[in-house]
Short mmCIF file of C-alpha atoms in Angstrom, two decimals:
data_model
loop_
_atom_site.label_atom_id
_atom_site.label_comp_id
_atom_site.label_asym_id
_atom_site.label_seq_id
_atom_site.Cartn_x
_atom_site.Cartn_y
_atom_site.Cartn_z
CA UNK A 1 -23.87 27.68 30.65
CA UNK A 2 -23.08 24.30 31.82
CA UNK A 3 -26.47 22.79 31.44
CA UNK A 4 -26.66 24.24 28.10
CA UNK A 5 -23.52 22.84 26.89
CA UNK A 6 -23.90 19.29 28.65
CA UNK A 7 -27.51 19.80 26.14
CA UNK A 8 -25.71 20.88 23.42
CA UNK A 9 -22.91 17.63 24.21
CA UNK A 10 -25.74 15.40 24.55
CA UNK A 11 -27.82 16.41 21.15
CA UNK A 12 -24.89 16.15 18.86
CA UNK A 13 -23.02 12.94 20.69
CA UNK A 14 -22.47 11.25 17.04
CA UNK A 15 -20.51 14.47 15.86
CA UNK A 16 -18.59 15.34 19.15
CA UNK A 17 -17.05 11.69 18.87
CA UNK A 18 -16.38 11.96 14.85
CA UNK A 19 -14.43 15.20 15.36
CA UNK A 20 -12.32 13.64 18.40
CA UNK A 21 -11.77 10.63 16.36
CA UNK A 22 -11.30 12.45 13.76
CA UNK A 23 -8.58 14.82 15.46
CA UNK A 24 -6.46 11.78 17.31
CA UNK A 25 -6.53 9.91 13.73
CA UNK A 26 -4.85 12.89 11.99
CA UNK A 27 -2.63 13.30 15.14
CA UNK A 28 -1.58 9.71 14.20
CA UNK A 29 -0.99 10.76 10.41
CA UNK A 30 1.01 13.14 11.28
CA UNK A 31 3.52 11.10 13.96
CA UNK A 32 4.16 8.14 11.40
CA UNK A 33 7.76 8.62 11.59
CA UNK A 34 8.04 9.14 15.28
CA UNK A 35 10.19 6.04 16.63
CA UNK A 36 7.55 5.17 19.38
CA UNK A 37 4.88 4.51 16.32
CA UNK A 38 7.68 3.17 14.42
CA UNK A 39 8.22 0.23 17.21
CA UNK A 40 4.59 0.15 18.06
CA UNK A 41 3.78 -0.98 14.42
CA UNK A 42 6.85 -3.41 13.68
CA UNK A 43 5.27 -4.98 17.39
CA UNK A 44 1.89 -5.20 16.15
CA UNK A 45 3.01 -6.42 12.19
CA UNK A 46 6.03 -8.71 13.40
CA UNK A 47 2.79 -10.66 15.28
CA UNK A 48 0.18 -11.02 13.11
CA UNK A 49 2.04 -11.82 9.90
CA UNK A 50 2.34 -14.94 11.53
CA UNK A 51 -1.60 -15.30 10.99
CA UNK A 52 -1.08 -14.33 7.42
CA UNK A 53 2.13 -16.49 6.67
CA UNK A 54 -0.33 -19.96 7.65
CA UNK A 55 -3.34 -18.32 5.55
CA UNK A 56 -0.60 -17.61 2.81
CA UNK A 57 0.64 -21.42 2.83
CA UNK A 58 -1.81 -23.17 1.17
CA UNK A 59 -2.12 -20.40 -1.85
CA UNK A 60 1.95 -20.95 -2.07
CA UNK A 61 1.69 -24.84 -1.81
CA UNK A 62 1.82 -24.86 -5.78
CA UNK A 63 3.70 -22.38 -6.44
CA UNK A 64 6.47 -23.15 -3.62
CA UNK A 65 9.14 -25.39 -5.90
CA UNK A 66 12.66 -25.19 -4.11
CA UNK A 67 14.47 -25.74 -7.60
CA UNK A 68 12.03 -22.57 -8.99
CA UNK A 69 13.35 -21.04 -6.10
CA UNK A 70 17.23 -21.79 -7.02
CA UNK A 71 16.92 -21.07 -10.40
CA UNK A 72 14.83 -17.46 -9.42
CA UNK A 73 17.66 -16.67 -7.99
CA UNK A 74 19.93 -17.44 -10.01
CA UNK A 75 17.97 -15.49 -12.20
CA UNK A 76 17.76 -12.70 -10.74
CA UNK A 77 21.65 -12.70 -10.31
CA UNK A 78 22.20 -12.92 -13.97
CA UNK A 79 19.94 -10.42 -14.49
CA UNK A 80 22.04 -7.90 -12.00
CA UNK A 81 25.30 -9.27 -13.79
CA UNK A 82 23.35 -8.71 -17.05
CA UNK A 83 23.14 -5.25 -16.12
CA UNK A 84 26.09 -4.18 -14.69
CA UNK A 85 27.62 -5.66 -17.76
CA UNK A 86 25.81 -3.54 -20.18
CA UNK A 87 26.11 -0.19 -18.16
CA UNK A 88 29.73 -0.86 -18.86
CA UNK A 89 29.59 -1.53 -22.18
CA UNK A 90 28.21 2.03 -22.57
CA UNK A 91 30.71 3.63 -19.84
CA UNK A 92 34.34 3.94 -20.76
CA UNK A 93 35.92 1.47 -18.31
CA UNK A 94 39.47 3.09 -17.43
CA UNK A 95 36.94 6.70 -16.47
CA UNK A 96 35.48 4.57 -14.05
CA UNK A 97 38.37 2.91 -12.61
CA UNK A 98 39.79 6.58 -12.23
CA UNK A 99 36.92 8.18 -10.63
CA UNK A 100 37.14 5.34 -8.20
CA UNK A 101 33.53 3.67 -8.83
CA UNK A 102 32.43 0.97 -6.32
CA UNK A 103 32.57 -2.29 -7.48
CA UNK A 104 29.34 -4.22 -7.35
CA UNK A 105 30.49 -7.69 -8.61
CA UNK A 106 29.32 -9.58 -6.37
CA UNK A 107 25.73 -9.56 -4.74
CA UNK A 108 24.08 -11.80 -2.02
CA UNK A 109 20.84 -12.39 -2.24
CA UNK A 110 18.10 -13.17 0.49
CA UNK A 111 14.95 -15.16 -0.53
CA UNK A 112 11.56 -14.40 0.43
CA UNK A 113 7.86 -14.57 -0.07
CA UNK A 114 6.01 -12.34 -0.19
CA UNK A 115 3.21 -13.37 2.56
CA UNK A 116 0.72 -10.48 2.88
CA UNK A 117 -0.24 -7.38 0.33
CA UNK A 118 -2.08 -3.85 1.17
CA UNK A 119 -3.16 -2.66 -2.61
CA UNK A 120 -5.14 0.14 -3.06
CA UNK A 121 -4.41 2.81 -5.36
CA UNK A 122 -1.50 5.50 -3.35
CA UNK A 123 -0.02 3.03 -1.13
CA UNK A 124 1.70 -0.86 -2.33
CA UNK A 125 3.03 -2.04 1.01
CA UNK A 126 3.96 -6.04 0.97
CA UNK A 127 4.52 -8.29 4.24
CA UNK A 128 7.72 -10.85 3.62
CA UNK A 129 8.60 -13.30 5.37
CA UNK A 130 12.65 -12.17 6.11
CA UNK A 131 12.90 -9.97 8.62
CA UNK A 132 16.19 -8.95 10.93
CA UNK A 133 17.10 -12.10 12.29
CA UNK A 134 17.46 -13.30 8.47
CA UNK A 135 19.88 -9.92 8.13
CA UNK A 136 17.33 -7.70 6.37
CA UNK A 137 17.81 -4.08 7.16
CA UNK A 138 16.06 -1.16 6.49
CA UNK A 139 16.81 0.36 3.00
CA UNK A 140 17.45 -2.97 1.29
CA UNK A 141 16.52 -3.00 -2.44
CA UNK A 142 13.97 -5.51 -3.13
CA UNK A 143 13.50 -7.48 -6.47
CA UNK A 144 13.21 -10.37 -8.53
CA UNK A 145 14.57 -11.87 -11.43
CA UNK A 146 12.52 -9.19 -13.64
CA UNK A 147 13.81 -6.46 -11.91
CA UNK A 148 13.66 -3.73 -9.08
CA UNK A 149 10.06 -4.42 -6.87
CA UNK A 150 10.60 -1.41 -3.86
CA UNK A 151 12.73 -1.32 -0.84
CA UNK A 152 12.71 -2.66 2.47
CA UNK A 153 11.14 0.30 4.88
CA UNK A 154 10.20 -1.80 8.49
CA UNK A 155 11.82 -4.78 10.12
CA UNK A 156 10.68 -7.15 12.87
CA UNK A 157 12.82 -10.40 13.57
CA UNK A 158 11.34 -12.51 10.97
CA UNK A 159 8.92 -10.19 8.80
CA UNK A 160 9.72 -7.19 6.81
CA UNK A 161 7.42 -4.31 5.55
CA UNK A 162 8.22 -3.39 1.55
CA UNK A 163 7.35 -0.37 -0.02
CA UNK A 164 6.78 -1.40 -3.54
CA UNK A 165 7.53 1.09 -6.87
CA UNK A 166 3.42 1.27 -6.53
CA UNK A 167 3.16 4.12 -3.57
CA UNK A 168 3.63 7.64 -4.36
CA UNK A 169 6.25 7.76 -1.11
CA UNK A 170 8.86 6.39 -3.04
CA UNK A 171 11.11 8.29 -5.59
CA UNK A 172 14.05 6.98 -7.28
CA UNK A 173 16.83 8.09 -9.03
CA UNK A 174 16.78 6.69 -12.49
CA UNK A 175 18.76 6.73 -15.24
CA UNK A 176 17.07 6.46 -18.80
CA UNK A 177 19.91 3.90 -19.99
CA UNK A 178 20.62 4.55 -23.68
CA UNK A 179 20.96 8.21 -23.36
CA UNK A 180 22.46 8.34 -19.97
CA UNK A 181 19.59 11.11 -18.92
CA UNK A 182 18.64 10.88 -15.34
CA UNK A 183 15.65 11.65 -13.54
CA UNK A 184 13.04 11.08 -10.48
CA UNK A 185 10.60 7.92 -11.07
CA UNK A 186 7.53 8.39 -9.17
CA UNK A 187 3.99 6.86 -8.83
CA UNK A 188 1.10 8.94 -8.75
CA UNK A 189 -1.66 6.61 -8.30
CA UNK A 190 -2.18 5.35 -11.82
CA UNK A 191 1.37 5.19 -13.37
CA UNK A 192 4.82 5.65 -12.96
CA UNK A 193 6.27 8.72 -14.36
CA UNK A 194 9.80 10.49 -15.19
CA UNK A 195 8.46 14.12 -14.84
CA UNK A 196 10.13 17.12 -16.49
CA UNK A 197 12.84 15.91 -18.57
CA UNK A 198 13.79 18.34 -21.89
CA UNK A 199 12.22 17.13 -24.90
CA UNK A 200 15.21 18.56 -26.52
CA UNK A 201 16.65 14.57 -25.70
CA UNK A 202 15.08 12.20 -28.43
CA UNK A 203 14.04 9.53 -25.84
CA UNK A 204 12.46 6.64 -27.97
CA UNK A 205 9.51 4.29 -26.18
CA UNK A 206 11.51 1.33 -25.12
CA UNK A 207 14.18 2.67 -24.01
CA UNK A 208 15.44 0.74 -20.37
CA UNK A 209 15.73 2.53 -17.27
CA UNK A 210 17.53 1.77 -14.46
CA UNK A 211 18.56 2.70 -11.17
CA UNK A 212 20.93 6.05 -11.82
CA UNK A 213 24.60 6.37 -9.75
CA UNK A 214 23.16 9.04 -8.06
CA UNK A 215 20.61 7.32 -6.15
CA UNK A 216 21.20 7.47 -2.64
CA UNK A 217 18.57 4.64 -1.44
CA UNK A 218 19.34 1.61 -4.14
CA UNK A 219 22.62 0.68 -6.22
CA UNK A 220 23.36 1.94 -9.53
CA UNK A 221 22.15 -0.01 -12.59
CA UNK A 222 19.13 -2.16 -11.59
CA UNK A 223 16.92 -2.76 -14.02
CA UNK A 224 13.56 -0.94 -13.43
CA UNK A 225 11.54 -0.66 -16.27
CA UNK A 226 11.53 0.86 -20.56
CA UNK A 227 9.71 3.51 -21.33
CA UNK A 228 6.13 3.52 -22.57
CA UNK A 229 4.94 6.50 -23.32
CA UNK A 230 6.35 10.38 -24.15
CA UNK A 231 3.57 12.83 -22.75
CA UNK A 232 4.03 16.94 -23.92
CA UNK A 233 3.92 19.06 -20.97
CA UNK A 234 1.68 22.43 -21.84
CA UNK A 235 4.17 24.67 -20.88
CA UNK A 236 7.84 25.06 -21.59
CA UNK A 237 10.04 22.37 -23.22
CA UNK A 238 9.31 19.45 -21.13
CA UNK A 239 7.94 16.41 -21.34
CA UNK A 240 6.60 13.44 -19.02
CA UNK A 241 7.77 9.50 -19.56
CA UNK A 242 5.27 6.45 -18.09
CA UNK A 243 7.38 3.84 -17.45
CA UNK A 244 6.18 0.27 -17.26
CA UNK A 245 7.79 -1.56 -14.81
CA UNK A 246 9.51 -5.01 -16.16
CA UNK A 247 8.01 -6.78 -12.79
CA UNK A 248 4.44 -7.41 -12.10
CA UNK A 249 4.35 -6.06 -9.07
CA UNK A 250 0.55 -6.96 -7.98
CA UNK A 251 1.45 -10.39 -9.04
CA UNK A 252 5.11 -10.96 -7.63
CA UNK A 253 5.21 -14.00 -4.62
CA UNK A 254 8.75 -14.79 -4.91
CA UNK A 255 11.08 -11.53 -4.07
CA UNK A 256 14.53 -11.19 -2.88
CA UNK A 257 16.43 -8.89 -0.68
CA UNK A 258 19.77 -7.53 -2.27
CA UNK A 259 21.68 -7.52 0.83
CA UNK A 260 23.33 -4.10 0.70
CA UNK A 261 22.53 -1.02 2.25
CA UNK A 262 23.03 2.72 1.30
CA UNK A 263 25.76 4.37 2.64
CA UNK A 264 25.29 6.32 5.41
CA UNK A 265 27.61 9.50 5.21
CA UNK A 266 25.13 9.68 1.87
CA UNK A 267 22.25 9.39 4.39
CA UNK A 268 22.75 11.69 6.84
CA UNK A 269 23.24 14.67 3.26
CA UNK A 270 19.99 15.88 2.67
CA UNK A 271 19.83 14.01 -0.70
CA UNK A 272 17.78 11.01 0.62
CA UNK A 273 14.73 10.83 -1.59
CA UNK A 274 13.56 8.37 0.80
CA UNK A 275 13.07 10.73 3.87
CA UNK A 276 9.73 13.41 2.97
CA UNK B 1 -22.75 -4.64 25.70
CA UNK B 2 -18.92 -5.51 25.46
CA UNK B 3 -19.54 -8.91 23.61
CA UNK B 4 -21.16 -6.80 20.91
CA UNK B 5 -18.34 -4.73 20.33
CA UNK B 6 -15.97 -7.68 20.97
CA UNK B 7 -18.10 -10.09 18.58
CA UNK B 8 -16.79 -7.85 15.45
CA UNK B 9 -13.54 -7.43 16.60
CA UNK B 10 -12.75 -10.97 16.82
CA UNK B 11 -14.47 -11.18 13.50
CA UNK B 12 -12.47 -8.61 12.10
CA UNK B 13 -8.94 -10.68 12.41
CA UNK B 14 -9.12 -13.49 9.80
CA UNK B 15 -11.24 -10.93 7.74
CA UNK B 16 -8.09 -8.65 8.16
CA UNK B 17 -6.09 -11.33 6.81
CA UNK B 18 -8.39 -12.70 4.01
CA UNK B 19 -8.22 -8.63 2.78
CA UNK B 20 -4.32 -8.71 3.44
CA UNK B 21 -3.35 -12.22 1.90
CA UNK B 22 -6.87 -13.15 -0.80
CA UNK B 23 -8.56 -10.06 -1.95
CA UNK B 24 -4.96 -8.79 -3.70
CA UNK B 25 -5.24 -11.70 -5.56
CA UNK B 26 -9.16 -10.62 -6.90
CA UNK B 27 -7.87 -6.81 -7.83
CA UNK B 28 -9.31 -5.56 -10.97
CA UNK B 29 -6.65 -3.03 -12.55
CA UNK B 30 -4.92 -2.21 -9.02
CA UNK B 31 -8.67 -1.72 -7.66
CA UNK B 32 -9.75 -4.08 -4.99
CA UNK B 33 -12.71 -4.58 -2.60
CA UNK B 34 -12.35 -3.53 1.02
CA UNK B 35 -14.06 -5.95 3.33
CA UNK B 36 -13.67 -4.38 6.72
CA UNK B 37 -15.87 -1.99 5.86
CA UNK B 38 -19.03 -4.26 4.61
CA UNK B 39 -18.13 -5.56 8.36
CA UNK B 40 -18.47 -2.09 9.82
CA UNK B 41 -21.65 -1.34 7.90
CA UNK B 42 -23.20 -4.71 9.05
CA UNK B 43 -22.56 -3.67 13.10
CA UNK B 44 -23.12 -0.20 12.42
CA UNK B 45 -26.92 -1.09 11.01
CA UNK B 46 -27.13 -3.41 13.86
CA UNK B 47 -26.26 -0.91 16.95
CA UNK B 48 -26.22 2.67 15.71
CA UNK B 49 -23.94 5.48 14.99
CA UNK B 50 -21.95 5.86 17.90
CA UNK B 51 -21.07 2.23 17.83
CA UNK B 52 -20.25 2.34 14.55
CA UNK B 53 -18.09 5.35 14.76
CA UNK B 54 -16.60 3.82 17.03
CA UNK B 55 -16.05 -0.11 15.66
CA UNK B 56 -14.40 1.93 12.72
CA UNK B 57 -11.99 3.79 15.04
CA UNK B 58 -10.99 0.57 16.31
CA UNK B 59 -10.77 -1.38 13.82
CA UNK B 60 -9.14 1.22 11.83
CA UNK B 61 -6.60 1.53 14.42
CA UNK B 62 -5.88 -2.24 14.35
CA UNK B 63 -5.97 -2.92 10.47
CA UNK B 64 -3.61 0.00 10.41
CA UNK B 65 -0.56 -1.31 12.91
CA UNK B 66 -1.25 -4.81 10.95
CA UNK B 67 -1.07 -3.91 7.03
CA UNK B 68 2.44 -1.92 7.30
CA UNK B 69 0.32 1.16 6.09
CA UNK B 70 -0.20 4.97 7.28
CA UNK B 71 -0.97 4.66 10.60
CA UNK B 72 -3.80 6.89 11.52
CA UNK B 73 -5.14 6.29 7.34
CA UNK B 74 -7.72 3.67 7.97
CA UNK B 75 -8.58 4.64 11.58
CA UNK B 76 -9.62 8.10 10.13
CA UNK B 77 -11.43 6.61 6.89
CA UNK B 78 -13.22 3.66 9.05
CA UNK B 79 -14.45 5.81 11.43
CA UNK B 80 -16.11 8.48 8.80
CA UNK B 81 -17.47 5.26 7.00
CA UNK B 82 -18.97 3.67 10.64
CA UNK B 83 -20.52 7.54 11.06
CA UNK B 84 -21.81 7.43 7.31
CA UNK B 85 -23.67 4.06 7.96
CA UNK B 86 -24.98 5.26 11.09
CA UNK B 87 -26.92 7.87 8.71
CA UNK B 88 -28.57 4.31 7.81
CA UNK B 89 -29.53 3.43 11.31
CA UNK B 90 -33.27 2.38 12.21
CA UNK B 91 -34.20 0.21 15.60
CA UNK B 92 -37.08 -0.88 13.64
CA UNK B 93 -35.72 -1.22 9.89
CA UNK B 94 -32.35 -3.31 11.70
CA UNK B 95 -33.25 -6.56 9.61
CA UNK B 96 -34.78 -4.79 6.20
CA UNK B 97 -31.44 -3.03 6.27
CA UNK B 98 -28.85 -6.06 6.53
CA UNK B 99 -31.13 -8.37 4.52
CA UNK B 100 -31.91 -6.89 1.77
CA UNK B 101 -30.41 -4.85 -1.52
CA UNK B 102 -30.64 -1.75 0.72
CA UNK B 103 -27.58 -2.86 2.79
CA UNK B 104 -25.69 -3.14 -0.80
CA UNK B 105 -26.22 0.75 -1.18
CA UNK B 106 -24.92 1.61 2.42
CA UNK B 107 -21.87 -0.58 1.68
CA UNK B 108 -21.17 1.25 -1.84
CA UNK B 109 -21.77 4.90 0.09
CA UNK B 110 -19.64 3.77 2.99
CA UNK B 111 -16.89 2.17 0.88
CA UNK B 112 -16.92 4.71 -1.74
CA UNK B 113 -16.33 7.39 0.60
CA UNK B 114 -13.61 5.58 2.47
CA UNK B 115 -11.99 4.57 -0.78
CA UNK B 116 -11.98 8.74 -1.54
CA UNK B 117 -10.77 9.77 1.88
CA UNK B 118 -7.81 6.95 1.60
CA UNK B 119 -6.88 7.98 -1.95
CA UNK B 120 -6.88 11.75 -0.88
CA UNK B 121 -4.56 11.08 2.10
CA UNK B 122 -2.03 8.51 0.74
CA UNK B 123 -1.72 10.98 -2.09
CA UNK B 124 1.34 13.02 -1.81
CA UNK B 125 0.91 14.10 -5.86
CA UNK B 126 0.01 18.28 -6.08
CA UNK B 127 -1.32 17.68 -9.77
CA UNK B 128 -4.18 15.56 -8.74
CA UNK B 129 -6.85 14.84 -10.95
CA UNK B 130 -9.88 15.05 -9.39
CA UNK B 131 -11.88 12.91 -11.93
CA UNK B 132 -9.76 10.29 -11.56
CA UNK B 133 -9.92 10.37 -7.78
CA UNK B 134 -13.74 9.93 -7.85
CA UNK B 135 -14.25 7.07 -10.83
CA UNK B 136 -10.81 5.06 -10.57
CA UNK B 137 -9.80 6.12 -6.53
CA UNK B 138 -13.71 5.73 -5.19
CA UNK B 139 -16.51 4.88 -7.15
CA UNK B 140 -15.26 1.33 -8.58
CA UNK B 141 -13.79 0.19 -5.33
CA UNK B 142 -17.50 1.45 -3.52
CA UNK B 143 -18.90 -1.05 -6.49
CA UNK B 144 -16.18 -3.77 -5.97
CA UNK B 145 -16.71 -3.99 -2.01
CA UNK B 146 -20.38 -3.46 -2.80
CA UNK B 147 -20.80 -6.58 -5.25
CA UNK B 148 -18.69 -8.45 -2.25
CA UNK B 149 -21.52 -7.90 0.14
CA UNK B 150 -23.94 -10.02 -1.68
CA UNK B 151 -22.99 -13.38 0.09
CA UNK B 152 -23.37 -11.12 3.71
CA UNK B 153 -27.18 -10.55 2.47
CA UNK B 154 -27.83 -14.21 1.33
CA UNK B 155 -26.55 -15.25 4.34
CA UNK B 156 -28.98 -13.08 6.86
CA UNK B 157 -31.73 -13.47 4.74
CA UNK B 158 -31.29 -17.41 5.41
CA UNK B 159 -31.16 -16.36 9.10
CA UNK B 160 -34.10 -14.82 8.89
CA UNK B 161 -36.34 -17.33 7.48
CA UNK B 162 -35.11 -20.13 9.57
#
């Protein structure tokens, strides 16, 4: 019995290693959120991005202004005042003042670049070069003078992992301005989509979305994206909305960190959409 | 033996960072090449299956805890691409295979098939289209990382005649 299976072992070597691989790589999948893997990657990342940040410089060189920098930011300052202006041009200003709404007047902003990208269809992950020694914390927004780019998912003490709008593990709350009709946002690998929303609401191509009050991973009213494109579900009275993003988020170098964080007592309800 | 399995590892970590930091900058429509794995095919032609199942285990493993991806994702795609190039594996065919057009198929079989099995994990969508996860998820990246092997053959072949 022994002989025959050291035989057996020995004539199929390639495929007794693939399927132990195999089995310890999908033992991995499946302990991504585990806080030893969690430590063991910001470790490993928090390292090597330093390789990546001097093979990054000279592609920045050109692009690395200071005053661009300044006035990015001060773009993308305006464009949060911008929109926290208009969202209360269509709210009535004393019902928020009575239902006690947060105030979001002022925001600080950390700078960063954006020093290292993994792009592939499912998954848009970016390397910055902020991490928690610059005060970035996990769950920080992340965007640029366009608008909202992903959120802030892994610290090390001076790099940060960012998962962008581009991988199909992040879903946001949106609202679709205009209309005041909110939704999830959601990439599935070729677009991003508002699924399921009554086609009984005459949504017009264009219209802006932003980040809805009810989103418990990224502050209301931050400009995301207009809609692009009305798709008919089959069944029922439902359609699908593409949304095109107003960043370019393969293209983006320059980011920065809004420097708020959810709140926790929200958190710890089972309404993160962050959490799978 | 350990400086042959070293020799691509230490090769691996500015190629890691050239596919981390460069190739996002050459992506075609969110599709891009993946040059680990004309790396692993190149090895895996040179020293066999097991090695190569191996070298994509590890490298996988590495490239994973590096990008800020799924870990386990690339270890688990690598090392079925190191095992599909092994297929390719001759003792006496080792420099017809990494000199000529033939190693351009293994690296569009080996990358296609990793590009699939990456697409199929990462995905978390139920209403997946299948056609679109062969042509846009497997087949043009296979033919991106495939036309990015061309220098590795130009190279060798220059090897080989001097």
């Amino acid at each position: 019995m022994i002989k025959f299976l050291q035989r057996l072992i020995s004539n199929y070597k390639e495929y007794f290693l693939l399927v132990i691989l195999s089995i310890i790589s999908i033992t991995l999948l499946s302990l991504n959120n585990k806080p030893e893997i969690k430590r063991l990657r910001t470790f490993a990342f928090g390292n090597y991005a330093l390789l990546n940040e001097i093979l990054n410089y000279p592609l920045s060189i050109f692009k690395n202004d200071y005053s661009l920098k300044e006035l990015e930011e001060e773009n993308a300052k305006l464009m949060l005042e911008i929109s926290r202006l208009r969202s209360k041009s269509l709210e009535n200003e004393h019902l928020r003042s009575m239902l006690n709404f947060k105030d979001t007047s002022s925001f600080s902003l950390i700078s960063a670049d954006v020093i290292s990208k993994l792009v592939n269809k499912m998954q848009g992950n970016f390397i910055i070069n902020r991490g928690s020694a610059d005060g970035v914390l996990i769950g920080m927004p992340v965007l640029n003078f366009q608008g909202l780019i992903g959120i802030v998912v892994d610290t090390a003490k001076n790099f940060s992992i960012v998962r962008t709008l581009y991988n199909n593990n992040l879903n946001i709350a949106v609202t679709i301005e205009r209309l005041n009709i909110d939704g999830i946002l959601n990439w599935d690998g070729n677009k991003l989509i508002i699924k399921n929303i009554p086609s009984t609401y005459e949504i017009k191509v264009g219209d802006s979305v932003v980040t809805s009050d009810f989103s418990t991973i990224f502050p209301p009213r931050i400009p995301v994206g207009i809609i692009s494109k009305r798709e008919e579900v089959p069944i029922g009275l439902l359609h699908n909305l593409t949304v095109k993003p107003f960043v370019d988020i393969n293209s983006v170098d320059n980011i920065f960190v809004l420097k708020v964080i959810p709140s926790k007592q929200i958190n710890q309800l089972e309404m993160n959409l962050l959490k799978k | 033996m350990l400086w042959n399995f070293l020799k691509p590892i230490l090769i691996f970590i500015p190629i890691a960072s050239i596919q981390l930091v460069i190739v996002p900058l050459l992506s075609i429509n969110d599709i891009n090449p993946n040059i680990i794995v004309i790396l692993i095919c190149f090895y895996t032609l040179k020293y066999g299956q097991i090695y190569g199942t191996l070298l994509g285990f590890v490298i996988g493993l590495i490239f994973d805890l590096i990008s800020g991806g799924l870990l386990g994702a690339f270890m688990l795609t690598f090392t079925i691409a190191g095992f599909s190039a092994g297929y390719f594996y001759n003792e006496n065919k080792v420099d017809i295979y990494t000199t000529s057009y033939a190693f351009i198929i293994v690296v569009f079989l080996c990358s296609t098939i990793n590009s699939f099995l990456y697409t199929l994990i990462s995905s978390t969508d139920k209403d997946f289209n299948i056609f679109y996860l062969i042509l846009e998820g497997s087949i043009l990246p296979g033919l991106y990382t495939a036309f990015f092997s061309l220098p590795v053959i130009i190279l060798n072949s220059r090897k080989a005649f001097v």
